[in-house]
mmCIF file of C-alpha atoms in Angstrom:
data_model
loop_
_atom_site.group_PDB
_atom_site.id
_atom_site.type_symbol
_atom_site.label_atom_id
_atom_site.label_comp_id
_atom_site.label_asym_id
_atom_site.label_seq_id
_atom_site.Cartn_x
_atom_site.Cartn_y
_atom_site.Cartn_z
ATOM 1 C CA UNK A 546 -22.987 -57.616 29.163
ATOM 2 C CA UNK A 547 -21.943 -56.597 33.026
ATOM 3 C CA UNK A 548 -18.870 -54.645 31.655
ATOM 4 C CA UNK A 549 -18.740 -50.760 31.174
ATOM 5 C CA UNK A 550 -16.006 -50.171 28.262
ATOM 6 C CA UNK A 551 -14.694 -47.038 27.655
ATOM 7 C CA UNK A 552 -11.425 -45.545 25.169
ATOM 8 C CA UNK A 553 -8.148 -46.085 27.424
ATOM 9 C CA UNK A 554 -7.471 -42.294 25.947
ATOM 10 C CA UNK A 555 -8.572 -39.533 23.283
ATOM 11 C CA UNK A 556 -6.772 -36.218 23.082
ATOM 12 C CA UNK A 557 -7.543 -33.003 22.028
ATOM 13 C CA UNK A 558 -6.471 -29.261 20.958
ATOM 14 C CA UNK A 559 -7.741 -26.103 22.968
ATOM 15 C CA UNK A 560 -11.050 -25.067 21.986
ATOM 16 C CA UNK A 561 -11.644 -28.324 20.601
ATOM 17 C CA UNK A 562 -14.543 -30.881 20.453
ATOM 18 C CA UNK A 563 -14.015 -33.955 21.995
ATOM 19 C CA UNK A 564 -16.225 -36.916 22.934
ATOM 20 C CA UNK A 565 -15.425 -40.439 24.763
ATOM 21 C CA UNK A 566 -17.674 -43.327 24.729
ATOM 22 C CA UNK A 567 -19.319 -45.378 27.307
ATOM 23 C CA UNK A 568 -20.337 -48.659 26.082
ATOM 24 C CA UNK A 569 -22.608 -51.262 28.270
ATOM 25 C CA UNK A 570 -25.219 -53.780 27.815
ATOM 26 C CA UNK A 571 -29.401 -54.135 28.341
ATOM 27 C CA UNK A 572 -29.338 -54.863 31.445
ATOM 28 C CA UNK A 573 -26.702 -51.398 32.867
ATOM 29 C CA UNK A 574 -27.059 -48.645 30.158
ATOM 30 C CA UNK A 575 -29.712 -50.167 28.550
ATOM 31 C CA UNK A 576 -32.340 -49.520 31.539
ATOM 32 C CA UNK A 577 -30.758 -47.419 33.960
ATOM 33 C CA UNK A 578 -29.105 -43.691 34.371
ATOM 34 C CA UNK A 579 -25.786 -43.165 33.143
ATOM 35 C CA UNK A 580 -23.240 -40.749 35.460
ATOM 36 C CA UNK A 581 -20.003 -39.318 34.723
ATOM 37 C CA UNK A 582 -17.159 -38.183 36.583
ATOM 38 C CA UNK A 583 -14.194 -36.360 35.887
ATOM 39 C CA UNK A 584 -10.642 -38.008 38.406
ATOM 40 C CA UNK A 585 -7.504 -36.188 38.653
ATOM 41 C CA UNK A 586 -4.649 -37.891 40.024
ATOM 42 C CA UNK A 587 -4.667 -38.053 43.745
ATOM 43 C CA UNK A 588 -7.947 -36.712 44.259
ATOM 44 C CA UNK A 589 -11.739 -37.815 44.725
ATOM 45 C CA UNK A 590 -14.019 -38.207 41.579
ATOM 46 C CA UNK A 591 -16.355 -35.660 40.867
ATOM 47 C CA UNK A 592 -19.715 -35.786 39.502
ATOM 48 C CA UNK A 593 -19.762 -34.371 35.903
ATOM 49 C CA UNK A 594 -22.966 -35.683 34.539
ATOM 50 C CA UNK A 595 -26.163 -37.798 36.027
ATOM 51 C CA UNK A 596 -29.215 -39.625 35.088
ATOM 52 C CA UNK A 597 -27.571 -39.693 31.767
ATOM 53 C CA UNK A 598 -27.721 -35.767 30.840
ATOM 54 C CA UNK A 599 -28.086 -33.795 33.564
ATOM 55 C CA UNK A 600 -25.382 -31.576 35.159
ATOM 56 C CA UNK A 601 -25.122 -30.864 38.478
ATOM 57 C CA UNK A 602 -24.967 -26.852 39.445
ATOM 58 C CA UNK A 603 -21.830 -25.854 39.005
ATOM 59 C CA UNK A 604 -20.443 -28.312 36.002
ATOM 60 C CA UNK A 605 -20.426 -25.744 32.866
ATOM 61 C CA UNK A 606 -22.401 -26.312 30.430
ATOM 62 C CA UNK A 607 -19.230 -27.684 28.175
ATOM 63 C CA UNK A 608 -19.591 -30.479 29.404
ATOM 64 C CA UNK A 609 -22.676 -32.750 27.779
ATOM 65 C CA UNK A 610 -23.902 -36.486 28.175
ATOM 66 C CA UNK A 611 -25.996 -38.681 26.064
ATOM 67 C CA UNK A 612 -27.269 -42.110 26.088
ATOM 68 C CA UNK A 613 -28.604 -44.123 23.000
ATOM 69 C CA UNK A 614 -29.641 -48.106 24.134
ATOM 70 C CA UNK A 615 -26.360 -49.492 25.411
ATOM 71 C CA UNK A 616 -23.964 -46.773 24.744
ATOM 72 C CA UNK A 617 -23.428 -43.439 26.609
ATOM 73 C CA UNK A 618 -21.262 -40.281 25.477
ATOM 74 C CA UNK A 619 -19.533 -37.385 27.384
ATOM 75 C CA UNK A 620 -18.413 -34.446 25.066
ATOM 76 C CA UNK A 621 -16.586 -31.953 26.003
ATOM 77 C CA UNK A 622 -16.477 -28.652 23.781
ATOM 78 C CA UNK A 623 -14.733 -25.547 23.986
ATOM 79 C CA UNK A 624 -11.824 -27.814 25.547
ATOM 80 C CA UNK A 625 -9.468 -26.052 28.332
ATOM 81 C CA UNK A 626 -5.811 -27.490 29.556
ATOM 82 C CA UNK A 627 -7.713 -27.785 32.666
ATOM 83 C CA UNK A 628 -10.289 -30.556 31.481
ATOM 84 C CA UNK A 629 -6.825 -32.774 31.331
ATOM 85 C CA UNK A 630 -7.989 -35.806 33.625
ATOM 86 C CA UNK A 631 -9.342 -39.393 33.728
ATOM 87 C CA UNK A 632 -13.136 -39.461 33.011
ATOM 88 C CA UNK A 633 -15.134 -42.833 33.726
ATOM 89 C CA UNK A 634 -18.937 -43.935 33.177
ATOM 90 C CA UNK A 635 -21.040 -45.772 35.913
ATOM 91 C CA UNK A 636 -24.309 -47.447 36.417
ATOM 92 C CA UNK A 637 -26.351 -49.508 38.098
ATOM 93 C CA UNK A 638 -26.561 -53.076 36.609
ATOM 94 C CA UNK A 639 -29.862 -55.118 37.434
ATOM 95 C CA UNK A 640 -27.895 -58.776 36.798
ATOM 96 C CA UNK A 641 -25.554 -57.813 39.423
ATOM 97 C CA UNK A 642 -27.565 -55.622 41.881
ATOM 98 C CA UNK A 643 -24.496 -53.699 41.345
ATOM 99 C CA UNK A 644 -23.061 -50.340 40.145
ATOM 100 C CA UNK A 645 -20.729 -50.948 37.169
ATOM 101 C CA UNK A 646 -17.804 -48.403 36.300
ATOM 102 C CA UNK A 647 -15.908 -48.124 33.507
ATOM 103 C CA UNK A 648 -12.257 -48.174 33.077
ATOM 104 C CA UNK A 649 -12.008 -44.604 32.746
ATOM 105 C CA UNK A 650 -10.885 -42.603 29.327
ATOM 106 C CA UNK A 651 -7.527 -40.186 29.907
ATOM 107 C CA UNK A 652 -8.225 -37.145 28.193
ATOM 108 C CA UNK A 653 -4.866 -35.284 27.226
ATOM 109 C CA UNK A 654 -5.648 -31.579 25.751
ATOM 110 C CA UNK A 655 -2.497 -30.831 23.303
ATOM 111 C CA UNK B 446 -21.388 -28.270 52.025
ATOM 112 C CA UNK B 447 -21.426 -31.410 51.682
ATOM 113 C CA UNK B 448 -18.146 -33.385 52.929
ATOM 114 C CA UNK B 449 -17.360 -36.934 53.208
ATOM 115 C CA UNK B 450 -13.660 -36.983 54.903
ATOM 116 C CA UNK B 451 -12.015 -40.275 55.207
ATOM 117 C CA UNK B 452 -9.371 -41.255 57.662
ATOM 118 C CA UNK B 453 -5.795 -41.740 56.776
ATOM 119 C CA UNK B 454 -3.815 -44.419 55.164
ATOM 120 C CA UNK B 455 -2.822 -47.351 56.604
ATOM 121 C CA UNK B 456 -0.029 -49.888 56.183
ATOM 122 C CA UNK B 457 -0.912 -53.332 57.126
ATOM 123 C CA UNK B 458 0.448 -56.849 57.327
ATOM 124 C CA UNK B 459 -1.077 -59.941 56.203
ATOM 125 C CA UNK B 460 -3.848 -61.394 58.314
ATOM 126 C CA UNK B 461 -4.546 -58.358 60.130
ATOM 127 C CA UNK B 462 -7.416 -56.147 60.308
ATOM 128 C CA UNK B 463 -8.020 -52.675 59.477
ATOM 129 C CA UNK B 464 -10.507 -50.277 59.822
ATOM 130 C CA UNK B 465 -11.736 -47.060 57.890
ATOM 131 C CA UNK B 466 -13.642 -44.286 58.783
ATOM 132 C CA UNK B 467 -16.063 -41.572 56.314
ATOM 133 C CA UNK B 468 -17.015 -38.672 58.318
ATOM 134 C CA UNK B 469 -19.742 -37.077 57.104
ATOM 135 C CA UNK B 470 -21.302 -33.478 57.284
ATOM 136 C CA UNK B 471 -23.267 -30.734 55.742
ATOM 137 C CA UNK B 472 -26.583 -32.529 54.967
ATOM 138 C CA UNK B 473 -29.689 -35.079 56.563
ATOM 139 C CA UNK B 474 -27.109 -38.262 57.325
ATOM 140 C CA UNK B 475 -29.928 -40.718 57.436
ATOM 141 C CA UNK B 476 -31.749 -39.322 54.048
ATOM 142 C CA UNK B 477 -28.798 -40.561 51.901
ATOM 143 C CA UNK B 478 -27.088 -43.910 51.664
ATOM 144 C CA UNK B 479 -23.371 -44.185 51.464
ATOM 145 C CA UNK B 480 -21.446 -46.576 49.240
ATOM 146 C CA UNK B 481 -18.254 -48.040 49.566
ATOM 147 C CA UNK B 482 -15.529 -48.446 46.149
ATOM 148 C CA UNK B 483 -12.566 -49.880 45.985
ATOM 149 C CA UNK B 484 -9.920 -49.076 43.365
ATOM 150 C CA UNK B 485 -6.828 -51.600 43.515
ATOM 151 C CA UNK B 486 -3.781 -50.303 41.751
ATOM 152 C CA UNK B 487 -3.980 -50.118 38.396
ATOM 153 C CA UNK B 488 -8.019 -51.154 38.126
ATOM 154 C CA UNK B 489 -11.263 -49.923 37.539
ATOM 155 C CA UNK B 490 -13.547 -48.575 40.299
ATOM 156 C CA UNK B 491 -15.248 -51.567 42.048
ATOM 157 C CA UNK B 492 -18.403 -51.448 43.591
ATOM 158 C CA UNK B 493 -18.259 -52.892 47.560
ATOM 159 C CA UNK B 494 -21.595 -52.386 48.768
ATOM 160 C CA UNK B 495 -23.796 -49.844 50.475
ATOM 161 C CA UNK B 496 -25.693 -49.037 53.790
ATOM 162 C CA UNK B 497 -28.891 -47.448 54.416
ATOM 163 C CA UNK B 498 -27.971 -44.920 56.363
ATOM 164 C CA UNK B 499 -31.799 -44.848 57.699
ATOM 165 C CA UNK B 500 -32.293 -48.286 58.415
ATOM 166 C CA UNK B 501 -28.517 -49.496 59.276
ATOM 167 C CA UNK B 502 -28.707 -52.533 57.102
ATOM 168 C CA UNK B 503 -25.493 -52.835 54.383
ATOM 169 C CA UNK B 504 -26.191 -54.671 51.260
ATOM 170 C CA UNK B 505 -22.788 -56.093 49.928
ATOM 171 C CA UNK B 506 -21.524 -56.335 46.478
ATOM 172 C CA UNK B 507 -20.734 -59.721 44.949
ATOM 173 C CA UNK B 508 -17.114 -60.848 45.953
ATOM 174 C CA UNK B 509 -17.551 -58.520 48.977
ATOM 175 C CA UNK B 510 -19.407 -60.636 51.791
ATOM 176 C CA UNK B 511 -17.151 -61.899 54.743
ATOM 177 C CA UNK B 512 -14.510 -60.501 55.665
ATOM 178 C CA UNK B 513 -16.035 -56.592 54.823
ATOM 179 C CA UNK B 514 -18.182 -55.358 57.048
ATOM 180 C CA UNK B 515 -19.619 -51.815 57.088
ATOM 181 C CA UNK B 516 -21.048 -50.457 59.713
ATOM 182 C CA UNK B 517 -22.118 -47.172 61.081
ATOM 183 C CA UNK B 518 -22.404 -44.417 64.149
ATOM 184 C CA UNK B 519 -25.058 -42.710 63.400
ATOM 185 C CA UNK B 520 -24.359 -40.466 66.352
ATOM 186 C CA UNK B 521 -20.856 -38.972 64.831
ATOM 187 C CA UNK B 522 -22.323 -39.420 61.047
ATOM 188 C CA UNK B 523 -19.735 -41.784 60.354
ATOM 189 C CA UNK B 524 -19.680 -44.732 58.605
ATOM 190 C CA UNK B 525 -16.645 -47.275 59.049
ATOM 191 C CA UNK B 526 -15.287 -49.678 56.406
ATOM 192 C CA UNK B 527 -13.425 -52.785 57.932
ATOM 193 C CA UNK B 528 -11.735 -55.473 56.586
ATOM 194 C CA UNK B 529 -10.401 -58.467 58.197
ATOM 195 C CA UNK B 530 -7.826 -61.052 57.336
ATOM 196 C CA UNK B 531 -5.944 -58.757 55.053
ATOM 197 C CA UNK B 532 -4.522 -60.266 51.814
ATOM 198 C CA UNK B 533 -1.904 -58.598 49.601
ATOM 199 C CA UNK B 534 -4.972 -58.282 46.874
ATOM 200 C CA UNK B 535 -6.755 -55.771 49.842
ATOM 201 C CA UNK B 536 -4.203 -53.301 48.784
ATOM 202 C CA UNK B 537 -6.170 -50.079 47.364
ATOM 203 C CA UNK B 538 -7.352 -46.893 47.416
ATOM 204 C CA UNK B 539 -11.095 -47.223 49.377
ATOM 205 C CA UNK B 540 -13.923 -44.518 48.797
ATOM 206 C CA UNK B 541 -17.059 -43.893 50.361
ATOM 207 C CA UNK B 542 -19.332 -41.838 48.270
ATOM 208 C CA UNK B 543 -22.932 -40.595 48.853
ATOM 209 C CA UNK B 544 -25.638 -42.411 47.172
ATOM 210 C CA UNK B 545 -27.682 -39.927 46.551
ATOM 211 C CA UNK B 546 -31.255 -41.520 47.934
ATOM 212 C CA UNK B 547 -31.669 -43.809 50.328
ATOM 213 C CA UNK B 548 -31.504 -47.055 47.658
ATOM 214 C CA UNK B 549 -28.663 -48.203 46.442
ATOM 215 C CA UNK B 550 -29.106 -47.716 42.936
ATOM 216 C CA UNK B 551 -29.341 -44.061 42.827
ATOM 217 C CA UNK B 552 -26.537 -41.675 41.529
ATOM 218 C CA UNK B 553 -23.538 -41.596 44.077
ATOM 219 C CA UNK B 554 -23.082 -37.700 43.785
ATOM 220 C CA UNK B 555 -20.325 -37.159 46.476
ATOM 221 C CA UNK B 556 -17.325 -38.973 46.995
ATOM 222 C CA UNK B 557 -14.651 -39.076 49.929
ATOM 223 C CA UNK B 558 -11.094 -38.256 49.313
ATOM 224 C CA UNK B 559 -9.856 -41.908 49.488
ATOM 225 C CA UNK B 560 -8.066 -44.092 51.895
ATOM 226 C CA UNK B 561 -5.039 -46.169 51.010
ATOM 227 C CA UNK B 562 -4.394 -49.483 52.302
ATOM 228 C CA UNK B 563 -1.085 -50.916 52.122
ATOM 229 C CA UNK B 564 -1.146 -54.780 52.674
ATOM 230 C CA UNK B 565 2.219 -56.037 53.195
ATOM 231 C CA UNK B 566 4.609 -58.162 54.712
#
């Protein structure tokens, strides 16, 4: 399927584990690289994770992605107030010639 | 470092045109493409299109042929965004983001600070 889905939300304590999904199809996730970005309000996206598990210099090493056939994963550990911000998925889909996002997960830290 | 700075918002009425600019800086302009996303209020990111910044040529995304053109000056290292004909459904924030090879499917790693277009009458 040419849709990324992704939880509208998941929450978590301080110091906490968290993970949000990224699910696709064979023709996005299932053949190409998987990126993640972290959005907060008002501001530009910035890259978190690319080709599916790599972090650019900089991101800490909290911050983890994953991709099993059509589904990715972003976890966060060690969670900080400061992690509080949208988080979407994207990837290039071959049926479309496209780059697909997802709807983006909210991540509230209690 | 590497910057992508967009131009301001704009406020437009129906059937007019407007056009954005993504200054870029801080690395080889024509080594990277540069994609453009739209976000309309409310909505997932949607893929526009791109331009090889090497060659000149844009590729556009489905739904995005027409009245969106990109274009470039590869002189300045800006690319421009511009849409004619507004409609009220043009009203969004617009990105450009670095792709980070010169094809189109690569990882966009870099990402302008948004420009808001206001379509209304």
């Amino acid at each position: 399927q040419s849709v990324l889905t992704q939880p509208p939300s998941v929450s978590g304590t301080p110091g906490q584990r968290v993970a949000m999904s990224c699910s696709g199809g064979n023709s996005n996730i299932g053949s190409n690289y998987v990126s993640w970005y972290q959005q907060f309000p008002g501001t530009a996206p910035k890259l978190l994770i690319y080709k599916n598990d790599q972090r650019p210099s900089g991101v800490p090493d909290r911050f983890s992605g994953s991709r099993s056939g059509s589904s990715a994963s972003l976890d966060i550990s060690g969670l900080r107030s400061e992690d509080e911000a949208h988080y979407f998925c994207a990837v290039w889909d071959d049926s479309l010639s496209g780059r697909l996002f997802g709807g983006g997960t909210k991540l509230t830290v209690l | 470092q590497v910057q992508l700075v967009q131009s301001g918002s704009e406020v437009k009425k129906p059937g007019t045109s407007v056009k954005i600019s993504c200054r870029t800086s801080g690395y080889s302009f024509g080594a990277y493409g540069l994609s453009w996303v739209r976000q309309a209020p409310g909505q997932r990111l949607e893929y526009m299109g791109w331009v090889n910044t090497y060659f000149g040529f844009p590729i556009y995304g489905q739904g995005f042929g027409g009245r969106f053109v990109f274009s470039l000056d590869t002189s300045v290292r800006t690319a421009y965004l511009e849409i004619s004909d507004l409609e009220a459904g043009d009203t969004a924030v617009y990105y450009c983001a670095r792709v980070e090879s010169p094809y189109g499917d690569s990882n966009i790693d870099y990402w302008g600070q948004g420009t808001r277009v206001t379509v209304s009458s």
